[in-house]
């Protein structure tokens, strides 16, 4: 892009971003969830009896009564029409990693009279084509039938677009044979499994039957760049990341962007995002600058995990749509820019039983015993199944991020903080002293130090950190669905709860505390290798992890192979989360997605290098050659050395580009495993040339232009 074009782009930005001064205005009333068919709306539109039956399904998990479908459909239609909706859709989450929707209008006819119609059948079941979505072999092209099924635990909502609006009904998506083809179905299965196992474990402690709620707070990181620059980057357009680009002299080294003052243009964007999210019932709470320039974060309040996963998919959609209205582009790729921090999605996960957060330390013996039991169960679960937990965050984009001194390493470990580590040590040894309170730690005899809610520091390098009343899984990538990792967290916790329950259920009441203490001590001895409070970015930790026998699965291909191991298939089948066919299909979908993305990236890199970079470098080489010839003809000596040096640099650059593009072309043709090394080698050549080719001749917007928003 020429200098004049770049200046024009910057001038356009300047015109957009400069707000006219205005007097302070009162904060308008927030109509939170006004476009959501939530419980308050249900009570207003549904007959009382139907409303009670639906609320029983939502709150207590009782089976859905099909007799109320007609009433619910009529109420939804009436509410949606009043809010300007003309269409409805079953909103679902196929294995593309995104969302899908097929819109049908409410329009129908009674004879020759046009009416607005929406039946109970329309609400409960839809029939989209299943053959064109990824299925990993569960569906063939000629086997097109698939079904969407209403999920009443996630409320319907209105999606507005231009002058219209659509009623969106969250649904599960399955095949004609009943196999899950989506992200929601296994999540709902895992929620049921963990709920049952939690009730079983709490019964061992003599607690009455209560509702189990798994909660999630998903922090979403993202980049913003100006749309004018984005449209001139074929790599960003087609892959979501820059396959070429040299980091600018200044980017995040001074640490001045993190939590810095938010620029007005970005703040206006964030404000509109939040208003739209609040209208959709999404409790966006926190916004701030992230570490890298042009990187930001949005964090919501905690919600029930199924609803939180649905809401995170909507958050990503709203971020992209609102950015477009501000002449920006929201980049959700895990590593859109080399040399600066990538983006993740911190998965804050916890379990509540009634009003009791099971990850909250208590100040009485019973609460402490439950807390320590649940804590040890999670330690066991993560150590036993670190491989499949790692597999849930595998992906081509996340491979560029994990272990890059900005995100957790690919080795899964647990951070507890010094105080809890001390308590765990005391529990394991059965004697000793703590910094808070002396004496032996005996379950039921309250010598556990009273722990405040935030009894741990934070460790940004840990993949799985206890942070007071929750575990924060920091490995998921920014573009990934939250469902995958929470499916596995729920399931492995359920297995650990069940195993411990089996031990406690056989204990005499008088021996309960002794049996429990012996069991927790055994868990710690067997699984303490997963505990690590140090710096996960160091090579020393990788060596130590190997010594401990922890799995190190650095790439997607390493990680996803674990999904089809017999022991893991048996676990998924035991808890009804996936059957063998479904699990093998996930492996095939993940493998195909990875290979396709890498091939697309390689093809884009090859195209840019041959059609944009090489002509630009060759043009500079030809200029130098002409200058040398003209200087020689004019018998000019001054400056010849500099021009000759440039000619050598550009000439060698052309030669290197030819060699590396040929290598990449061959890898794309028949050597899939060599595409990434070939892309990297080509990138090194291109990025060095970017530093010497004159700015007005370089065909791509540079990092120093894209990473700073004004």
XYZ file of N, CA and C in Angstrom, residues 68-244:
531
model
N -47.345 -28.724 27.243
C -47.309 -27.259 27.366
C -46.686 -26.603 26.144
N -46.206 -27.400 25.186
C -45.485 -26.837 24.037
C -46.321 -25.819 23.280
N -47.611 -26.125 23.088
C -48.479 -25.194 22.355
C -48.604 -23.859 23.061
N -48.783 -23.907 24.385
C -48.899 -22.660 25.150
C -47.606 -21.848 25.068
N -46.468 -22.530 25.204
C -45.189 -21.822 25.173
C -44.950 -21.217 23.794
N -45.260 -21.990 22.749
C -45.067 -21.482 21.385
C -45.933 -20.255 21.136
N -47.191 -20.310 21.570
C -48.085 -19.157 21.368
C -47.559 -17.933 22.115
N -47.103 -18.145 23.356
C -46.599 -17.022 24.150
C -45.340 -16.436 23.524
N -44.438 -17.305 23.073
C -43.204 -16.826 22.429
C -43.523 -16.023 21.178
N -44.456 -16.545 20.374
C -44.815 -15.853 19.131
C -45.395 -14.477 19.440
N -46.324 -14.418 20.384
C -46.952 -13.139 20.724
C -45.907 -12.138 21.194
N -45.021 -12.596 22.084
C -43.960 -11.724 22.607
C -43.020 -11.282 21.487
N -42.631 -12.214 20.615
C -41.687 -11.897 19.539
C -42.288 -10.920 18.539
N -43.568 -11.121 18.186
C -44.221 -10.209 17.247
C -44.292 -8.801 17.815
N -44.575 -8.710 19.104
C -44.631 -7.392 19.747
C -43.276 -6.697 19.708
N -42.212 -7.479 19.619
C -40.872 -6.905 19.593
C -40.336 -6.779 18.174
N -41.197 -6.961 17.195
C -40.834 -6.694 15.811
C -40.284 -7.872 15.045
N -40.316 -9.088 15.626
C -39.782 -10.257 14.929
C -40.764 -10.734 13.865
N -40.252 -11.106 12.726
C -41.069 -11.667 11.639
C -40.706 -13.121 11.362
N -39.551 -13.567 11.893
C -39.052 -14.907 11.634
C -38.629 -15.572 12.946
N -38.484 -16.867 12.891
C -37.921 -17.619 14.009
C -36.854 -18.558 13.470
N -35.958 -18.968 14.349
C -34.924 -19.924 13.959
C -34.539 -20.775 15.149
N -34.199 -22.018 14.869
C -33.555 -22.866 15.869
C -32.058 -22.566 15.813
N -31.570 -21.977 16.880
C -30.181 -21.506 16.979
C -29.352 -22.624 17.608
N -28.367 -23.144 16.867
C -27.622 -24.290 17.401
C -26.141 -24.140 17.119
N -25.353 -25.060 17.672
C -23.899 -24.956 17.647
C -23.299 -26.231 17.050
N -23.202 -26.293 15.719
C -22.632 -27.474 15.074
C -21.134 -27.569 15.330
N -20.514 -28.589 14.767
C -19.098 -28.836 15.023
C -18.182 -27.939 14.207
N -18.726 -26.882 13.609
C -17.899 -25.872 12.947
C -17.186 -24.992 13.955
N -17.655 -25.008 15.217
C -17.117 -24.110 16.225
C -17.839 -22.781 16.271
N -18.812 -22.592 15.399
C -19.593 -21.364 15.363
C -21.049 -21.703 15.664
N -21.956 -20.827 15.306
C -23.386 -21.090 15.480
C -24.046 -21.199 14.111
N -25.248 -21.746 14.092
C -25.970 -21.928 12.835
C -27.437 -21.592 13.055
N -28.083 -21.160 11.981
C -29.495 -20.793 12.072
C -30.127 -20.815 10.685
N -31.337 -21.304 10.620
C -32.136 -21.288 9.392
C -33.443 -20.572 9.727
N -33.696 -19.446 9.076
C -34.834 -18.605 9.428
C -36.101 -19.031 8.678
N -37.188 -19.147 9.419
C -38.517 -19.362 8.835
C -39.427 -18.239 9.316
N -40.265 -17.751 8.437
C -41.174 -16.674 8.843
C -42.360 -17.259 9.598
N -42.986 -16.404 10.386
C -44.225 -16.797 11.067
C -45.396 -16.867 10.085
N -45.169 -16.420 8.856
C -46.254 -16.321 7.877
C -46.847 -17.694 7.553
N -48.173 -17.749 7.577
C -48.903 -18.962 7.196
C -50.249 -18.517 6.631
N -51.072 -19.479 6.195
C -52.367 -19.126 5.613
C -53.472 -20.011 6.172
N -54.597 -19.377 6.432
C -55.856 -20.079 6.709
C -56.761 -19.802 5.521
N -56.819 -20.763 4.634
C -57.513 -20.490 3.378
C -56.731 -19.452 2.613
N -57.387 -18.311 2.315
C -56.708 -17.223 1.610
C -56.242 -16.119 2.552
N -56.441 -16.343 3.851
C -56.103 -15.311 4.835
C -54.692 -15.542 5.385
N -53.861 -14.518 5.288
C -52.506 -14.603 5.835
C -52.548 -14.437 7.346
N -51.858 -15.316 8.057
C -51.797 -15.250 9.520
C -50.351 -15.424 9.964
N -50.108 -15.141 11.219
C -48.810 -15.410 11.832
C -48.963 -16.651 12.701
N -48.187 -17.687 12.392
C -48.382 -18.985 13.033
C -47.070 -19.512 13.588
N -47.153 -20.146 14.754
C -45.983 -20.784 15.375
C -46.503 -21.860 16.313
N -46.288 -23.120 15.959
C -46.885 -24.226 16.704
C -45.917 -24.802 17.720
N -46.448 -25.661 18.586
C -45.611 -26.365 19.538
C -44.577 -27.220 18.843
N -44.948 -27.816 17.709
C -43.997 -28.620 16.948
C -42.873 -27.751 16.402
N -43.213 -26.546 15.899
C -42.184 -25.610 15.427
C -41.189 -25.284 16.536
N -41.719 -25.193 17.759
C -40.871 -24.842 18.894
C -39.942 -25.990 19.275
N -40.496 -27.186 19.395
C -39.757 -28.299 19.986
C -38.743 -28.900 19.029
N -39.113 -29.076 17.773
C -38.255 -29.804 16.843
C -38.121 -29.047 15.528
N -36.897 -28.980 15.014
C -36.635 -28.484 13.676
C -35.918 -29.556 12.882
N -35.827 -29.368 11.562
C -35.192 -30.383 10.729
C -34.266 -29.737 9.705
N -33.083 -29.254 10.167
C -32.117 -28.710 9.211
C -31.358 -29.838 8.517
N -30.780 -29.531 7.400
C -29.949 -30.490 6.670
C -28.683 -30.764 7.482
N -28.415 -32.042 7.765
C -27.244 -32.396 8.573
C -26.037 -32.793 7.738
N -26.196 -32.895 6.432
C -25.120 -33.463 5.613
C -23.986 -32.488 5.344
N -24.255 -31.195 5.432
C -23.243 -30.209 5.060
C -22.471 -29.663 6.254
N -22.772 -30.150 7.446
C -22.000 -29.782 8.628
C -20.946 -30.849 8.898
N -19.848 -30.471 9.560
C -18.866 -31.493 9.931
C -19.509 -32.539 10.832
N -19.256 -33.810 10.545
C -19.829 -34.878 11.372
C -18.838 -35.997 11.648
N -17.667 -35.940 11.051
C -16.681 -36.972 11.298
C -17.137 -38.358 10.914
N -17.976 -38.430 9.886
C -18.454 -39.728 9.418
C -19.771 -40.166 9.991
N -20.337 -39.403 10.934
C -21.642 -39.769 11.490
C -22.758 -39.596 10.471
N -22.563 -38.676 9.533
C -23.550 -38.438 8.477
C -22.835 -38.405 7.130
N -23.397 -39.057 6.149
C -22.880 -38.986 4.788
C -23.677 -37.965 3.994
N -23.154 -37.581 2.840
C -23.830 -36.567 2.030
C -25.257 -36.982 1.682
N -25.453 -38.273 1.443
C -26.797 -38.716 1.062
C -27.686 -38.943 2.285
N -27.126 -38.806 3.501
C -27.907 -38.957 4.721
C -28.100 -37.568 5.325
N -29.086 -36.880 4.852
C -29.178 -35.452 5.154
C -29.970 -35.142 6.414
N -30.757 -36.083 6.901
C -31.703 -35.730 7.959
C -30.994 -35.476 9.295
N -31.333 -34.359 9.906
C -30.868 -34.025 11.240
C -31.965 -33.279 11.965
N -31.869 -33.221 13.272
C -32.929 -32.598 14.057
C -32.343 -31.603 15.053
N -33.060 -30.510 15.242
C -32.764 -29.595 16.334
C -33.857 -29.743 17.380
N -33.460 -29.769 18.649
C -34.406 -29.979 19.744
C -34.288 -28.852 20.748
N -35.397 -28.255 21.083
C -35.464 -27.096 21.985
C -34.799 -27.399 23.317
N -33.952 -26.470 23.754
C -33.338 -26.533 25.086
C -34.025 -25.493 25.969
N -35.004 -25.904 26.774
C -35.759 -24.915 27.561
C -34.944 -24.270 28.674
N -33.766 -24.835 29.007
C -32.966 -24.247 30.083
C -32.158 -23.042 29.624
N -32.131 -22.783 28.315
C -31.467 -21.593 27.790
C -32.533 -20.756 27.093
N -32.845 -19.577 27.595
C -34.024 -18.851 27.109
C -33.886 -18.370 25.667
N -35.022 -18.351 24.980
C -35.077 -17.781 23.628
C -34.795 -16.289 23.695
N -34.353 -15.739 22.580
C -33.989 -14.326 22.556
C -34.264 -13.752 21.170
N -34.312 -12.437 21.109
C -34.517 -11.720 19.850
C -33.176 -11.225 19.334
N -32.887 -11.547 18.085
C -31.689 -11.025 17.434
C -32.130 -9.962 16.426
N -31.620 -8.753 16.607
C -32.025 -7.641 15.748
C -31.015 -7.446 14.621
N -31.528 -7.086 13.450
C -30.670 -6.905 12.286
C -31.320 -5.896 11.356
N -30.696 -4.732 11.235
C -31.253 -3.691 10.372
C -32.650 -3.312 10.807
N -33.609 -3.449 9.875
C -34.999 -3.107 10.176
C -35.814 -4.301 10.661
N -35.181 -5.456 10.808
C -35.915 -6.654 11.183
C -35.431 -7.260 12.479
N -36.078 -8.370 12.857
C -35.710 -9.091 14.070
C -36.139 -10.546 13.916
N -35.399 -11.442 14.583
C -35.668 -12.869 14.500
C -35.705 -13.464 15.898
N -36.682 -14.318 16.144
C -36.756 -15.059 17.395
C -35.793 -16.243 17.307
N -34.826 -16.301 18.212
C -33.823 -17.375 18.220
C -34.105 -18.320 19.384
N -34.216 -19.598 19.071
C -34.539 -20.616 20.069
C -33.323 -21.528 20.227
N -32.608 -21.463 21.349
C -31.450 -22.340 21.538
C -31.855 -23.810 21.491
N -31.109 -24.592 20.725
C -31.454 -25.991 20.521
C -30.211 -26.865 20.509
N -30.447 -28.157 20.765
C -29.452 -29.187 20.522
C -29.602 -29.655 19.076
N -28.579 -30.315 18.564
C -28.577 -30.746 17.166
C -28.091 -32.187 17.108
N -28.914 -33.071 16.594
C -28.548 -34.482 16.538
C -28.921 -35.066 15.182
N -28.388 -36.248 14.899
C -28.634 -36.904 13.623
C -29.901 -37.747 13.691
N -30.282 -38.268 12.553
C -31.442 -39.161 12.442
C -31.255 -40.394 13.321
N -29.989 -40.782 13.541
C -29.689 -41.951 14.365
C -29.562 -41.610 15.848
N -29.711 -40.343 16.202
C -29.643 -39.928 17.599
C -28.271 -39.510 18.071
N -27.274 -39.560 17.210
C -25.928 -39.147 17.604
C -25.843 -37.623 17.677
N -25.100 -37.130 18.666
C -24.928 -35.687 18.832
C -24.048 -35.124 17.729
N -24.511 -34.048 17.093
C -23.761 -33.385 16.032
C -23.348 -31.970 16.425
N -23.400 -31.682 17.722
C -23.211 -30.297 18.158
C -22.377 -30.229 19.428
N -22.223 -28.994 19.925
C -21.479 -28.743 21.156
C -22.382 -28.777 22.390
N -23.648 -28.475 22.229
C -24.549 -28.358 23.375
C -24.941 -29.705 23.968
N -25.239 -30.692 23.121
C -25.749 -31.969 23.621
C -24.795 -32.626 24.610
N -23.497 -32.797 24.275
C -22.599 -33.397 25.267
C -22.444 -32.552 26.523
N -22.552 -31.237 26.395
C -22.474 -30.385 27.583
C -23.642 -30.672 28.512
N -24.853 -30.761 27.959
C -26.019 -31.069 28.785
C -25.882 -32.445 29.431
N -25.345 -33.399 28.697
C -25.120 -34.736 29.261
C -24.130 -34.672 30.420
N -23.059 -33.893 30.252
C -22.038 -33.821 31.307
C -22.572 -33.099 32.538
N -23.425 -32.109 32.334
C -24.045 -31.404 33.467
C -24.876 -32.387 34.281
N -25.634 -33.219 33.603
C -26.454 -34.214 34.297
C -25.574 -35.201 35.062
N -24.475 -35.624 34.439
C -23.580 -36.578 35.106
C -22.978 -35.979 36.370
N -22.470 -34.756 36.287
C -21.855 -34.131 37.462
C -22.897 -33.823 38.528
N -24.098 -33.440 38.122
C -25.156 -33.172 39.102
C -25.459 -34.424 39.910
N -25.583 -35.559 39.240
C -25.877 -36.817 39.935
C -24.734 -37.206 40.870
N -23.505 -37.058 40.400
C -22.351 -37.453 41.214
C -22.168 -36.514 42.404
N -22.461 -35.234 42.225
C -22.345 -34.280 43.331
C -23.373 -34.593 44.409
N -24.592 -34.879 44.008
C -25.621 -35.244 44.995
C -25.197 -36.489 45.781
N -24.625 -37.446 45.069
C -24.180 -38.676 45.735
C -23.104 -38.370 46.772
N -22.133 -37.521 46.398
C -21.055 -37.195 47.327
C -21.575 -36.401 48.517
N -22.451 -35.440 48.285
C -22.973 -34.640 49.386
C -23.840 -35.471 50.336
N -24.481 -36.485 49.804
C -25.273 -37.393 50.650
C -24.370 -38.104 51.646
N -23.128 -38.398 51.242
C -22.176 -39.035 52.158
C -21.892 -38.157 53.367
N -22.005 -36.845 53.191
C -21.767 -35.910 54.292
C -23.051 -35.571 55.048
N -24.130 -36.261 54.701
C -25.381 -36.074 55.420
C -26.155 -34.845 55.021
N -25.848 -34.254 53.881
C -26.560 -33.059 53.445
C -27.869 -33.445 52.755
N -28.912 -32.643 52.911
C -30.178 -32.926 52.218
C -30.030 -32.707 50.720
N -30.955 -33.266 49.965
C -30.905 -33.131 48.509
C -31.113 -31.675 48.107
N -30.201 -31.156 47.294
C -30.253 -29.767 46.831
C -29.981 -29.735 45.333
N -30.272 -28.582 44.742
C -29.964 -28.398 43.329
C -28.465 -28.185 43.151
N -27.911 -28.847 42.146
C -26.508 -28.651 41.785
C -26.449 -27.660 40.623
N -25.603 -26.667 40.758
C -25.427 -25.712 39.658
C -23.947 -25.564 39.369
N -23.580 -25.869 38.125
C -22.210 -25.657 37.661
C -22.184 -24.283 37.012
N -21.268 -23.440 37.435
C -21.252 -22.069 36.936
C -19.961 -21.786 36.176
N -20.066 -20.810 35.300
C -18.942 -20.441 34.434
C -18.908 -18.937 34.250
N -17.702 -18.402 34.327
C -17.446 -17.031 33.911
C -16.368 -17.072 32.849
N -16.692 -16.698 31.633
C -15.759 -16.832 30.504
C -15.209 -15.464 30.118
N -13.938 -15.217 30.428
C -13.293 -13.963 30.043
C -12.878 -14.046 28.575
N -13.265 -13.076 27.792
C -13.048 -13.112 26.338
C -12.026 -12.062 25.924
N -10.897 -12.514 25.378
C -9.899 -11.596 24.839
C -10.067 -11.473 23.326
N -9.681 -10.317 22.782
C -9.836 -10.078 21.350
C -8.957 -8.908 20.926
N -8.710 -8.815 19.630
C -7.997 -7.681 19.041
C -8.975 -6.854 18.212
N -8.695 -5.576 18.090
C -9.407 -4.682 17.177
C -8.392 -4.036 16.234
N -8.712 -4.006 14.957
C -7.903 -3.224 14.017
C -8.846 -2.447 13.100
N -8.299 -1.426 12.463
C -9.108 -0.631 11.556
C -9.471 -1.446 10.315
N -10.702 -1.320 9.881
C -11.191 -2.115 8.761
C -10.437 -1.818 7.459
N -9.988 -0.566 7.295
C -9.262 -0.210 6.078
C -7.979 -1.018 5.929
N -7.296 -1.245 7.042
C -6.091 -2.068 7.008
C -6.446 -3.536 6.795
N -7.477 -3.994 7.471
C -7.898 -5.399 7.386
C -8.186 -5.804 5.945
N -8.873 -4.935 5.206
C -9.258 -5.273 3.836
C -8.068 -5.359 2.895
N -6.931 -4.828 3.327
C -5.728 -4.902 2.492
C -4.776 -6.011 2.927
N -5.257 -6.890 3.816
C -4.455 -8.020 4.276
C -5.170 -9.317 3.899
N -4.814 -9.953 2.761
C -5.470 -11.208 2.375
C -5.355 -12.298 3.429
N -4.262 -12.285 4.221
C -4.097 -13.314 5.240
C -5.113 -13.145 6.361
N -5.324 -11.917 6.815
C -6.333 -11.683 7.846
C -7.732 -12.016 7.338
N -8.001 -11.641 6.113
C -9.323 -11.901 5.538
C -9.635 -13.392 5.483
N -8.647 -14.203 5.145
C -8.911 -15.613 4.886
C -8.552 -16.545 6.040
N -7.652 -16.131 6.925
C -7.230 -17.032 8.003
C -7.436 -16.462 9.400
N -7.661 -15.161 9.509
C -7.813 -14.550 10.829
C -6.504 -14.172 11.482
N -5.370 -14.496 10.854
C -4.069 -14.128 11.407
C -3.149 -13.645 10.299
N -2.094 -12.958 10.694
C -1.120 -12.478 9.725
C -0.060 -13.559 9.523
N 0.090 -14.044 8.306
C 1.124 -15.051 8.033
C 2.477 -14.393 7.838
N 2.490 -13.065 7.599
C 3.721 -12.285 7.508
C 3.547 -11.031 8.356
